[in-house]
PDB file of C-alpha atoms in Angstrom:
ATOM      1  CA  THR A 133     106.894 227.939 270.187  1.00 76.00           C
ATOM      2  CA  GLU A 134     105.868 223.940 269.065  1.00 89.00           C
ATOM      3  CA  VAL A 135     104.019 223.156 272.117  1.00 94.00           C
ATOM      4  CA  SER A 136     101.506 226.298 271.666  1.00 93.00           C
ATOM      5  CA  LEU A 137     101.042 225.729 267.955  1.00 94.00           C
ATOM      6  CA  ALA A 138     100.564 221.354 268.597  1.00 96.00           C
ATOM      7  CA  VAL A 139      98.492 222.898 271.722  1.00 97.00           C
ATOM      8  CA  GLU A 140      95.779 224.886 269.312  1.00 97.00           C
ATOM      9  CA  ALA A 141      95.717 222.368 266.485  1.00 97.00           C
ATOM     10  CA  LYS A 142      94.328 219.808 268.821  1.00 97.00           C
ATOM     11  CA  LYS A 143      91.479 222.183 269.973  1.00 98.00           C
ATOM     12  CA  LEU A 144      90.835 222.726 266.476  1.00 98.00           C
ATOM     13  CA  LEU A 145      90.619 218.893 266.085  1.00 97.00           C
ATOM     14  CA  LYS A 146      88.578 218.555 268.990  1.00 97.00           C
ATOM     15  CA  GLU A 147      85.949 221.056 267.806  1.00 97.00           C
ATOM     16  CA  GLU A 148      85.838 218.250 264.677  1.00 96.00           C
ATOM     17  CA  GLY A 149      85.740 215.613 266.927  1.00 96.00           C
ATOM     18  CA  ILE A 150      88.897 214.155 266.718  1.00 95.00           C
ATOM     19  CA  ASP A 151      91.337 214.040 269.569  1.00 94.00           C
ATOM     20  CA  VAL A 152      95.084 213.506 269.680  1.00 94.00           C
ATOM     21  CA  ARG A 153      97.868 213.593 271.710  1.00 94.00           C
ATOM     22  CA  VAL A 154     100.250 216.339 272.266  1.00 96.00           C
ATOM     23  CA  VAL A 155     103.613 214.953 273.476  1.00 95.00           C
ATOM     24  CA  SER A 156     106.439 218.010 274.425  1.00 94.00           C
ATOM     25  CA  MET A 157     109.891 216.123 273.860  1.00 93.00           C
ATOM     26  CA  PRO A 158     112.398 218.727 275.686  1.00 92.00           C
ATOM     27  CA  SER A 159     115.278 216.264 276.073  1.00 94.00           C
ATOM     28  CA  PHE A 160     115.640 213.729 273.433  1.00 93.00           C
ATOM     29  CA  TYR A 161     118.963 212.111 275.468  1.00 96.00           C
ATOM     30  CA  LEU A 162     116.314 211.621 278.945  1.00 97.00           C
ATOM     31  CA  PHE A 163     113.349 210.120 276.675  1.00 96.00           C
ATOM     32  CA  GLU A 164     115.997 207.836 274.837  1.00 96.00           C
ATOM     33  CA  LYS A 165     116.697 206.222 278.069  1.00 97.00           C
ATOM     34  CA  GLN A 166     113.355 205.151 278.938  1.00 97.00           C
ATOM     35  CA  SER A 167     111.832 201.291 278.246  1.00 97.00           C
ATOM     36  CA  ASN A 168     110.443 200.815 274.786  1.00 94.00           C
ATOM     37  CA  GLU A 169     107.241 200.506 277.308  1.00 95.00           C
ATOM     38  CA  TYR A 170     107.358 204.005 278.665  1.00 97.00           C
ATOM     39  CA  LYS A 171     108.398 205.305 275.270  1.00 95.00           C
ATOM     40  CA  ALA A 172     105.050 203.028 273.222  1.00 94.00           C
ATOM     41  CA  SER A 173     102.888 204.851 276.342  1.00 95.00           C
ATOM     42  CA  VAL A 174     104.003 208.266 275.919  1.00 96.00           C
ATOM     43  CA  LEU A 175     104.161 207.898 271.562  1.00 95.00           C
ATOM     44  CA  GLY A 176     101.746 205.209 270.952  1.00 92.00           C
ATOM     45  CA  ASN A 177     102.313 202.832 268.910  1.00 89.00           C
ATOM     46  CA  ASP A 178     101.368 203.650 265.617  1.00 90.00           C
ATOM     47  CA  TYR A 179     104.128 204.909 263.949  1.00 91.00           C
ATOM     48  CA  ASN A 180     102.733 206.055 261.060  1.00 91.00           C
ATOM     49  CA  LYS A 181     100.398 208.169 262.417  1.00 91.00           C
ATOM     50  CA  ARG A 182     102.994 210.765 264.368  1.00 93.00           C
ATOM     51  CA  ILE A 183     103.691 213.958 263.426  1.00 94.00           C
ATOM     52  CA  PHE A 184     106.699 215.331 264.466  1.00 94.00           C
ATOM     53  CA  VAL A 185     106.813 219.287 265.050  1.00 94.00           C
ATOM     54  CA  GLU A 186     110.130 221.561 265.176  1.00 90.00           C
ATOM     55  CA  MET A 187     110.776 225.196 263.877  1.00 83.00           C
ATOM     56  CA  LEU A 188     114.122 223.891 263.384  1.00 82.00           C
ATOM     57  CA  SER A 189     115.747 221.125 261.274  1.00 84.00           C
ATOM     58  CA  SER A 190     114.500 217.775 260.717  1.00 88.00           C
ATOM     59  CA  TYR A 191     117.390 215.622 261.371  1.00 89.00           C
ATOM     60  CA  GLY A 192     116.911 212.818 263.528  1.00 89.00           C
ATOM     61  CA  LEU A 193     112.997 213.800 264.094  1.00 92.00           C
ATOM     62  CA  HIS A 194     112.119 210.152 261.734  1.00 92.00           C
ATOM     63  CA  LYS A 195     113.258 208.143 264.224  1.00 93.00           C
ATOM     64  CA  TYR A 196     110.403 209.856 266.547  1.00 94.00           C
ATOM     65  CA  ALA A 197     107.538 210.280 263.289  1.00 94.00           C
ATOM     66  CA  PRO A 198     107.489 210.022 259.865  1.00 94.00           C
ATOM     67  CA  ASN A 199     105.958 212.624 259.497  1.00 93.00           C
ATOM     68  CA  VAL A 200     107.495 216.228 259.544  1.00 92.00           C
ATOM     69  CA  MET A 201     106.395 219.673 260.342  1.00 92.00           C
ATOM     70  CA  CYS A 202     109.429 221.891 260.101  1.00 88.00           C
ATOM     71  CA  VAL A 203     111.725 224.436 258.760  1.00 82.00           C
ATOM     72  CA  ASP A 204     114.204 222.269 257.176  1.00 79.00           C
ATOM     73  CA  HIS A 205     116.883 225.368 255.599  1.00 76.00           C
ATOM     74  CA  PHE A 206     118.913 228.017 257.413  1.00 74.00           C
ATOM     75  CA  GLY A 207     118.624 231.950 256.818  1.00 72.00           C
ATOM     76  CA  ALA A 208     115.707 233.429 257.196  1.00 75.00           C
ATOM     77  CA  SER A 209     115.325 235.960 259.865  1.00 79.00           C
ATOM     78  CA  ALA A 210     112.636 238.044 260.611  1.00 81.00           C
ATOM     79  CA  ASN A 211     110.306 238.581 264.329  1.00 82.00           C
ATOM     80  CA  TYR A 212     108.095 234.981 264.620  1.00 80.00           C
ATOM     81  CA  ALA A 213     105.028 235.883 263.687  1.00 83.00           C
ATOM     82  CA  ASP A 214     106.231 236.950 259.770  1.00 87.00           C
ATOM     83  CA  LEU A 215     108.102 233.866 260.069  1.00 83.00           C
ATOM     84  CA  GLN A 216     105.251 231.407 260.528  1.00 82.00           C
ATOM     85  CA  LYS A 217     103.207 233.158 258.251  1.00 85.00           C
ATOM     86  CA  PHE A 218     105.925 232.828 255.450  1.00 85.00           C
ATOM     87  CA  TYR A 219     106.225 229.231 256.202  1.00 86.00           C
ATOM     88  CA  ASP A 220     102.428 228.776 257.079  1.00 87.00           C
ATOM     89  CA  TYR A 221     104.056 227.100 260.342  1.00 88.00           C
ATOM     90  CA  THR A 222     100.194 227.552 262.040  1.00 93.00           C
ATOM     91  CA  PRO A 223      97.759 225.655 264.141  1.00 95.00           C
ATOM     92  CA  GLU A 224      95.508 225.449 260.797  1.00 96.00           C
ATOM     93  CA  ARG A 225      97.886 223.673 258.879  1.00 95.00           C
ATOM     94  CA  LEU A 226      98.938 221.057 261.546  1.00 96.00           C
ATOM     95  CA  ALA A 227      95.367 220.041 261.896  1.00 97.00           C
ATOM     96  CA  ARG A 228      95.078 219.838 258.108  1.00 95.00           C
ATOM     97  CA  THR A 229      97.874 217.827 258.252  1.00 94.00           C
ATOM     98  CA  VAL A 230      96.858 215.322 260.781  1.00 95.00           C
ATOM     99  CA  LYS A 231      93.233 215.388 258.955  1.00 95.00           C
ATOM    100  CA  ASN A 232      94.914 214.009 255.731  1.00 93.00           C
ATOM    101  CA  LEU A 233      97.163 211.640 257.722  1.00 91.00           C
ATOM    102  CA  LEU A 234      94.242 209.757 259.584  1.00 90.00           C
ATOM    103  CA  LYS A 235      92.761 209.806 256.075  1.00 88.00           C
ATOM    104  CA  GLY A 236      95.587 207.892 254.873  1.00 81.00           C
ATOM    105  CA  GLU A 237      96.326 210.714 252.252  1.00 64.00           C
TER     106      GLU A 237
END
């Protein structure tokens, strides 16, 4: 769900002339085994311009990005589309967040 959301946000940003990188990290364990050079080549060097998108907890994610779009509590139960609307967990919100980040807000 996070990858498709990020890819859709990337498309919205591209329409405005903003090119961003979408990275999927299915295994923190394997990623951490890589060299620092490799990690930088994947994530980019500017830590402050990264956003981690995770539908679950942000626990531990700030290691990779100072900005996190997530749902940091437990207990909501509904179908994904309803939760996505309720939490504004949408490509449009992610695109707005990226634009604000690039403006320094």
